[in-house]
């Protein structure tokens, strides 16, 4: 069986992590397989140690209003911005201004799962340290502790601990991001994905 993960467009200008302290970004549809509630719970734990942290959530979906309600119930709504659906240019600009990217992907109750999330690849290509889950195609593109930090599905405490590492250890976060960008440029650009697909087609002919 052949496997070819999708690729991502990689910006020539990576994020400048030194200029943006504890600003995290989530991008994607607010649906069950993204488990946005878990990310918000983890971020609330981060704020107990890093009270000036911020989180921007880009994306729309059926869980947007419940997520806003959860943020208010946790008294963290003043630290979270719900930006709704935005064009790709806006997302890339937000990535350049962020200091970390998070995505808590899980197997949804109906069995829905991620493939290889393009948002994660784009964040890695932007030199952002990524905090995500041991789930689906994410494990194919992130080497734990080297090109990102992974936690178990639904592990809010584990995700909070990973976010704290990124927020309080800038040199470590920078190294994760640099290694992630190098890995994407080596293996996961759109061009690399097309090359692999062409090779699969030729070998199966």
PDB file of C-alpha atoms in Angstrom:
ATOM      1  CA  UNK A   1       0.000   0.000   0.000  1.00  0.00           C
ATOM      2  CA  UNK A   2       1.399   3.383  -1.018  1.00  0.00           C
ATOM      3  CA  UNK A   3       1.241   6.415   1.254  1.00  0.00           C
ATOM      4  CA  UNK A   4       1.908   9.983   0.191  1.00  0.00           C
ATOM      5  CA  UNK A   5       1.195  12.716   2.705  1.00  0.00           C
ATOM      6  CA  UNK A   6       0.057  16.030   1.293  1.00  0.00           C
ATOM      7  CA  UNK A   7       2.522  18.874   1.094  1.00  0.00           C
ATOM      8  CA  UNK A   8       2.373  22.509   2.147  1.00  0.00           C
ATOM      9  CA  UNK A   9       3.325  25.843   0.683  1.00  0.00           C
ATOM     10  CA  UNK A  10       6.327  27.093   2.655  1.00  0.00           C
ATOM     11  CA  UNK A  11       6.887  30.808   3.180  1.00  0.00           C
ATOM     12  CA  UNK A  12      10.261  32.367   2.467  1.00  0.00           C
ATOM     13  CA  UNK A  13       9.862  34.359   5.698  1.00  0.00           C
ATOM     14  CA  UNK A  14       9.526  32.233   8.843  1.00  0.00           C
ATOM     15  CA  UNK A  15       8.078  33.564  12.071  1.00  0.00           C
ATOM     16  CA  UNK A  16      10.322  35.720  14.286  1.00  0.00           C
ATOM     17  CA  UNK A  17       9.828  33.993  17.607  1.00  0.00           C
ATOM     18  CA  UNK A  18      11.987  36.458  19.517  1.00  0.00           C
ATOM     19  CA  UNK A  19       9.470  39.243  18.882  1.00  0.00           C
ATOM     20  CA  UNK A  20       6.295  37.500  20.030  1.00  0.00           C
ATOM     21  CA  UNK A  21       6.092  36.162  23.565  1.00  0.00           C
ATOM     22  CA  UNK A  22       3.562  33.413  24.383  1.00  0.00           C
ATOM     23  CA  UNK A  23       1.213  34.090  21.476  1.00  0.00           C
ATOM     24  CA  UNK A  24      -0.351  30.830  20.355  1.00  0.00           C
ATOM     25  CA  UNK A  25      -2.393  30.069  17.264  1.00  0.00           C
ATOM     26  CA  UNK A  26      -5.065  27.497  16.367  1.00  0.00           C
ATOM     27  CA  UNK A  27      -6.274  27.165  12.774  1.00  0.00           C
ATOM     28  CA  UNK A  28      -9.022  24.915  11.479  1.00  0.00           C
ATOM     29  CA  UNK A  29     -12.699  24.027  11.511  1.00  0.00           C
ATOM     30  CA  UNK A  30     -14.115  23.942  15.030  1.00  0.00           C
ATOM     31  CA  UNK A  31     -15.388  20.384  14.851  1.00  0.00           C
ATOM     32  CA  UNK A  32     -15.166  17.288  17.033  1.00  0.00           C
ATOM     33  CA  UNK A  33     -12.008  15.807  15.493  1.00  0.00           C
ATOM     34  CA  UNK A  34     -10.124  19.037  16.325  1.00  0.00           C
ATOM     35  CA  UNK A  35     -11.230  18.816  20.005  1.00  0.00           C
ATOM     36  CA  UNK A  36     -11.046  22.602  20.499  1.00  0.00           C
ATOM     37  CA  UNK A  37     -12.431  22.259  24.041  1.00  0.00           C
ATOM     38  CA  UNK A  38      -9.281  20.368  25.067  1.00  0.00           C
ATOM     39  CA  UNK A  39      -7.033  23.064  23.597  1.00  0.00           C
ATOM     40  CA  UNK A  40      -8.915  25.762  25.501  1.00  0.00           C
ATOM     41  CA  UNK A  41      -8.663  23.784  28.760  1.00  0.00           C
ATOM     42  CA  UNK A  42      -4.915  23.359  28.207  1.00  0.00           C
ATOM     43  CA  UNK A  43      -4.493  27.053  27.421  1.00  0.00           C
ATOM     44  CA  UNK A  44      -6.362  27.961  30.617  1.00  0.00           C
ATOM     45  CA  UNK A  45      -3.809  25.893  32.550  1.00  0.00           C
ATOM     46  CA  UNK A  46      -0.964  27.661  30.758  1.00  0.00           C
ATOM     47  CA  UNK A  47      -2.336  31.032  31.884  1.00  0.00           C
ATOM     48  CA  UNK A  48      -1.874  30.030  35.525  1.00  0.00           C
ATOM     49  CA  UNK A  49       1.885  30.100  34.931  1.00  0.00           C
ATOM     50  CA  UNK A  50       2.109  32.499  31.995  1.00  0.00           C
ATOM     51  CA  UNK A  51      -0.694  35.028  32.587  1.00  0.00           C
ATOM     52  CA  UNK A  52       0.257  37.248  29.642  1.00  0.00           C
ATOM     53  CA  UNK A  53      -0.157  34.424  27.097  1.00  0.00           C
ATOM     54  CA  UNK A  54      -2.641  34.871  24.277  1.00  0.00           C
ATOM     55  CA  UNK A  55      -4.440  32.478  21.933  1.00  0.00           C
ATOM     56  CA  UNK A  56      -5.965  33.292  18.553  1.00  0.00           C
ATOM     57  CA  UNK A  57      -8.409  30.768  17.118  1.00  0.00           C
ATOM     58  CA  UNK A  58      -8.925  31.049  13.359  1.00  0.00           C
ATOM     59  CA  UNK A  59     -11.794  29.043  11.969  1.00  0.00           C
ATOM     60  CA  UNK A  60     -15.508  28.561  12.109  1.00  0.00           C
ATOM     61  CA  UNK A  61     -17.732  25.594  12.728  1.00  0.00           C
ATOM     62  CA  UNK A  62     -20.477  24.148  14.915  1.00  0.00           C
ATOM     63  CA  UNK A  63     -18.342  24.262  18.072  1.00  0.00           C
ATOM     64  CA  UNK A  64     -17.415  27.950  17.837  1.00  0.00           C
ATOM     65  CA  UNK A  65     -20.156  29.238  20.153  1.00  0.00           C
ATOM     66  CA  UNK A  66     -19.687  26.443  22.741  1.00  0.00           C
ATOM     67  CA  UNK A  67     -15.943  27.173  22.714  1.00  0.00           C
ATOM     68  CA  UNK A  68     -16.589  30.859  23.374  1.00  0.00           C
ATOM     69  CA  UNK A  69     -18.890  29.868  26.233  1.00  0.00           C
ATOM     70  CA  UNK A  70     -16.222  27.575  27.690  1.00  0.00           C
ATOM     71  CA  UNK A  71     -13.619  30.360  27.507  1.00  0.00           C
ATOM     72  CA  UNK A  72     -16.003  32.663  29.372  1.00  0.00           C
ATOM     73  CA  UNK A  73     -16.785  30.010  32.002  1.00  0.00           C
ATOM     74  CA  UNK A  74     -13.047  29.542  32.591  1.00  0.00           C
ATOM     75  CA  UNK A  75     -12.557  33.336  32.815  1.00  0.00           C
ATOM     76  CA  UNK A  76     -10.013  33.255  29.985  1.00  0.00           C
ATOM     77  CA  UNK A  77     -12.149  34.916  27.318  1.00  0.00           C
ATOM     78  CA  UNK A  78     -10.084  38.097  27.592  1.00  0.00           C
ATOM     79  CA  UNK A  79      -6.973  36.123  26.540  1.00  0.00           C
ATOM     80  CA  UNK A  80      -8.566  34.297  23.578  1.00  0.00           C
ATOM     81  CA  UNK A  81      -9.519  35.858  20.251  1.00  0.00           C
ATOM     82  CA  UNK A  82     -12.024  34.030  18.055  1.00  0.00           C
ATOM     83  CA  UNK A  83     -11.258  35.369  14.587  1.00  0.00           C
ATOM     84  CA  UNK A  84     -13.643  33.154  12.636  1.00  0.00           C
ATOM     85  CA  UNK A  85     -12.948  31.949   9.113  1.00  0.00           C
ATOM     86  CA  UNK A  86     -10.207  33.972   7.416  1.00  0.00           C
ATOM     87  CA  UNK A  87      -8.426  33.923   4.040  1.00  0.00           C
ATOM     88  CA  UNK A  88      -5.122  32.127   3.689  1.00  0.00           C
ATOM     89  CA  UNK A  89      -3.119  35.366   3.569  1.00  0.00           C
ATOM     90  CA  UNK A  90      -4.503  36.280   6.995  1.00  0.00           C
ATOM     91  CA  UNK A  91      -3.511  32.862   8.366  1.00  0.00           C
ATOM     92  CA  UNK A  92       0.053  33.195   7.096  1.00  0.00           C
ATOM     93  CA  UNK A  93       0.349  36.677   8.619  1.00  0.00           C
ATOM     94  CA  UNK A  94      -0.950  35.354  11.950  1.00  0.00           C
ATOM     95  CA  UNK A  95       1.610  32.553  11.841  1.00  0.00           C
ATOM     96  CA  UNK A  96       4.407  35.073  11.329  1.00  0.00           C
ATOM     97  CA  UNK A  97       3.278  36.894  14.481  1.00  0.00           C
ATOM     98  CA  UNK A  98       2.805  33.802  16.654  1.00  0.00           C
ATOM     99  CA  UNK A  99       5.230  32.016  18.927  1.00  0.00           C
ATOM    100  CA  UNK A 100       3.576  28.596  18.824  1.00  0.00           C
ATOM    101  CA  UNK A 101       0.892  26.537  17.095  1.00  0.00           C
ATOM    102  CA  UNK A 102      -1.477  24.046  18.689  1.00  0.00           C
ATOM    103  CA  UNK A 103      -3.872  21.470  17.332  1.00  0.00           C
ATOM    104  CA  UNK A 104      -5.458  18.814  19.512  1.00  0.00           C
ATOM    105  CA  UNK A 105      -6.670  16.332  16.904  1.00  0.00           C
ATOM    106  CA  UNK A 106      -8.571  13.246  18.098  1.00  0.00           C
ATOM    107  CA  UNK A 107     -10.712  10.421  16.782  1.00  0.00           C
ATOM    108  CA  UNK A 108     -14.206  11.905  16.885  1.00  0.00           C
ATOM    109  CA  UNK A 109     -17.119   9.925  18.383  1.00  0.00           C
ATOM    110  CA  UNK A 110     -18.309   9.140  14.836  1.00  0.00           C
ATOM    111  CA  UNK A 111     -14.853   7.795  13.891  1.00  0.00           C
ATOM    112  CA  UNK A 112     -13.744  10.854  11.895  1.00  0.00           C
ATOM    113  CA  UNK A 113      -9.953  11.336  11.960  1.00  0.00           C
ATOM    114  CA  UNK A 114      -7.278  13.607  10.528  1.00  0.00           C
ATOM    115  CA  UNK A 115      -5.114  12.719   7.581  1.00  0.00           C
ATOM    116  CA  UNK A 116      -2.054  14.950   7.423  1.00  0.00           C
ATOM    117  CA  UNK A 117      -3.161  18.417   8.623  1.00  0.00           C
ATOM    118  CA  UNK A 118      -1.961  21.096   6.217  1.00  0.00           C
ATOM    119  CA  UNK A 119      -2.193  23.695   8.993  1.00  0.00           C
ATOM    120  CA  UNK A 120       0.366  21.786  11.052  1.00  0.00           C
ATOM    121  CA  UNK A 121       2.689  21.483   8.065  1.00  0.00           C
ATOM    122  CA  UNK A 122       2.377  25.189   7.280  1.00  0.00           C
ATOM    123  CA  UNK A 123       3.106  26.105  10.897  1.00  0.00           C
ATOM    124  CA  UNK A 124       6.164  23.851  10.889  1.00  0.00           C
ATOM    125  CA  UNK A 125       7.282  25.414   7.616  1.00  0.00           C
ATOM    126  CA  UNK A 126       6.950  28.816   9.276  1.00  0.00           C
ATOM    127  CA  UNK A 127       9.388  27.685  12.018  1.00  0.00           C
ATOM    128  CA  UNK A 128       6.671  27.579  14.675  1.00  0.00           C
ATOM    129  CA  UNK A 129       6.994  25.043  17.488  1.00  0.00           C
ATOM    130  CA  UNK A 130       3.919  22.827  17.191  1.00  0.00           C
ATOM    131  CA  UNK A 131       2.065  21.180  20.079  1.00  0.00           C
ATOM    132  CA  UNK A 132      -0.271  18.474  18.821  1.00  0.00           C
ATOM    133  CA  UNK A 133      -1.404  14.891  19.399  1.00  0.00           C
ATOM    134  CA  UNK A 134      -0.273  11.357  18.630  1.00  0.00           C
ATOM    135  CA  UNK A 135      -2.967  11.014  16.011  1.00  0.00           C
ATOM    136  CA  UNK A 136      -3.360  10.055  12.372  1.00  0.00           C
ATOM    137  CA  UNK A 137      -0.876  11.542   9.944  1.00  0.00           C
ATOM    138  CA  UNK A 138       0.513  13.934  12.549  1.00  0.00           C
ATOM    139  CA  UNK A 139       2.839  11.175  13.726  1.00  0.00           C
ATOM    140  CA  UNK A 140       4.207  10.893  10.185  1.00  0.00           C
ATOM    141  CA  UNK A 141       5.392  14.502  10.058  1.00  0.00           C
ATOM    142  CA  UNK A 142       6.430  15.306  13.640  1.00  0.00           C
ATOM    143  CA  UNK A 143       9.300  13.621  15.442  1.00  0.00           C
ATOM    144  CA  UNK A 144       8.524  14.024  19.131  1.00  0.00           C
ATOM    145  CA  UNK A 145      10.857  16.348  20.980  1.00  0.00           C
ATOM    146  CA  UNK A 146      12.743  17.141  17.781  1.00  0.00           C
ATOM    147  CA  UNK A 147      10.342  18.843  15.376  1.00  0.00           C
ATOM    148  CA  UNK A 148       7.382  19.328  17.729  1.00  0.00           C
ATOM    149  CA  UNK A 149       5.703  18.165  20.926  1.00  0.00           C
ATOM    150  CA  UNK A 150       2.978  15.502  20.933  1.00  0.00           C
ATOM    151  CA  UNK A 151       0.596  14.377  23.665  1.00  0.00           C
ATOM    152  CA  UNK A 152      -2.071  11.695  23.901  1.00  0.00           C
ATOM    153  CA  UNK A 153      -5.569  12.427  22.670  1.00  0.00           C
ATOM    154  CA  UNK A 154      -7.738  14.206  25.284  1.00  0.00           C
ATOM    155  CA  UNK A 155      -4.708  14.797  27.558  1.00  0.00           C
ATOM    156  CA  UNK A 156      -5.354  18.424  28.507  1.00  0.00           C
ATOM    157  CA  UNK A 157      -2.748  18.368  31.289  1.00  0.00           C
ATOM    158  CA  UNK A 158      -0.116  16.982  28.951  1.00  0.00           C
ATOM    159  CA  UNK A 159      -0.893  19.628  26.362  1.00  0.00           C
ATOM    160  CA  UNK A 160      -0.712  22.342  29.021  1.00  0.00           C
ATOM    161  CA  UNK A 161       2.721  21.086  30.092  1.00  0.00           C
ATOM    162  CA  UNK A 162       3.904  21.176  26.473  1.00  0.00           C
ATOM    163  CA  UNK A 163       2.566  24.707  25.994  1.00  0.00           C
ATOM    164  CA  UNK A 164       4.380  25.783  29.155  1.00  0.00           C
ATOM    165  CA  UNK A 165       7.645  24.418  27.729  1.00  0.00           C
ATOM    166  CA  UNK A 166       7.176  26.422  24.540  1.00  0.00           C
ATOM    167  CA  UNK A 167       6.181  29.582  26.420  1.00  0.00           C
ATOM    168  CA  UNK A 168       8.930  29.487  29.061  1.00  0.00           C
ATOM    169  CA  UNK A 169      11.873  28.012  27.141  1.00  0.00           C
ATOM    170  CA  UNK A 170      12.370  30.321  24.149  1.00  0.00           C
ATOM    171  CA  UNK A 171      15.633  28.738  22.992  1.00  0.00           C
ATOM    172  CA  UNK A 172      14.097  25.276  23.068  1.00  0.00           C
ATOM    173  CA  UNK A 173      11.012  26.543  21.241  1.00  0.00           C
ATOM    174  CA  UNK A 174      13.187  28.215  18.631  1.00  0.00           C
ATOM    175  CA  UNK A 175      15.167  25.022  18.079  1.00  0.00           C
ATOM    176  CA  UNK A 176      11.970  22.978  17.662  1.00  0.00           C
ATOM    177  CA  UNK A 177      10.701  25.464  15.095  1.00  0.00           C
ATOM    178  CA  UNK A 178      13.950  25.596  13.130  1.00  0.00           C
ATOM    179  CA  UNK A 179      14.173  21.806  12.994  1.00  0.00           C
ATOM    180  CA  UNK A 180      10.526  21.585  11.965  1.00  0.00           C
ATOM    181  CA  UNK A 181      11.051  24.019   9.077  1.00  0.00           C
ATOM    182  CA  UNK A 182      14.119  22.103   7.915  1.00  0.00           C
ATOM    183  CA  UNK A 183      12.153  18.830   7.966  1.00  0.00           C
ATOM    184  CA  UNK A 184       9.275  20.327   5.970  1.00  0.00           C
ATOM    185  CA  UNK A 185      11.641  21.781   3.372  1.00  0.00           C
ATOM    186  CA  UNK A 186      13.316  18.392   3.086  1.00  0.00           C
ATOM    187  CA  UNK A 187      10.208  16.213   2.916  1.00  0.00           C
ATOM    188  CA  UNK A 188       6.818  17.923   3.050  1.00  0.00           C
ATOM    189  CA  UNK A 189       6.574  20.775   0.558  1.00  0.00           C
ATOM    190  CA  UNK A 190       3.970  20.656  -2.200  1.00  0.00           C
ATOM    191  CA  UNK A 191       6.752  19.984  -4.690  1.00  0.00           C
ATOM    192  CA  UNK A 192       8.038  17.007  -2.675  1.00  0.00           C
ATOM    193  CA  UNK A 193       4.524  15.589  -2.425  1.00  0.00           C
ATOM    194  CA  UNK A 194       4.051  15.848  -6.210  1.00  0.00           C
ATOM    195  CA  UNK A 195       7.417  14.155  -6.763  1.00  0.00           C
ATOM    196  CA  UNK A 196       6.416  11.268  -4.497  1.00  0.00           C
ATOM    197  CA  UNK A 197       3.043  10.946  -6.209  1.00  0.00           C
ATOM    198  CA  UNK A 198       4.710  10.804  -9.628  1.00  0.00           C
ATOM    199  CA  UNK A 199       7.112   8.142  -8.365  1.00  0.00           C
ATOM    200  CA  UNK A 200       4.184   6.082  -7.010  1.00  0.00           C
ATOM    201  CA  UNK A 201       2.391   6.358 -10.371  1.00  0.00           C
ATOM    202  CA  UNK A 202       5.492   5.262 -12.267  1.00  0.00           C
ATOM    203  CA  UNK A 203       6.162   2.314  -9.944  1.00  0.00           C
ATOM    204  CA  UNK A 204       2.587   1.105 -10.157  1.00  0.00           C
ATOM    205  CA  UNK A 205       2.367   1.308 -13.946  1.00  0.00           C
TER     206      UNK A 205
END
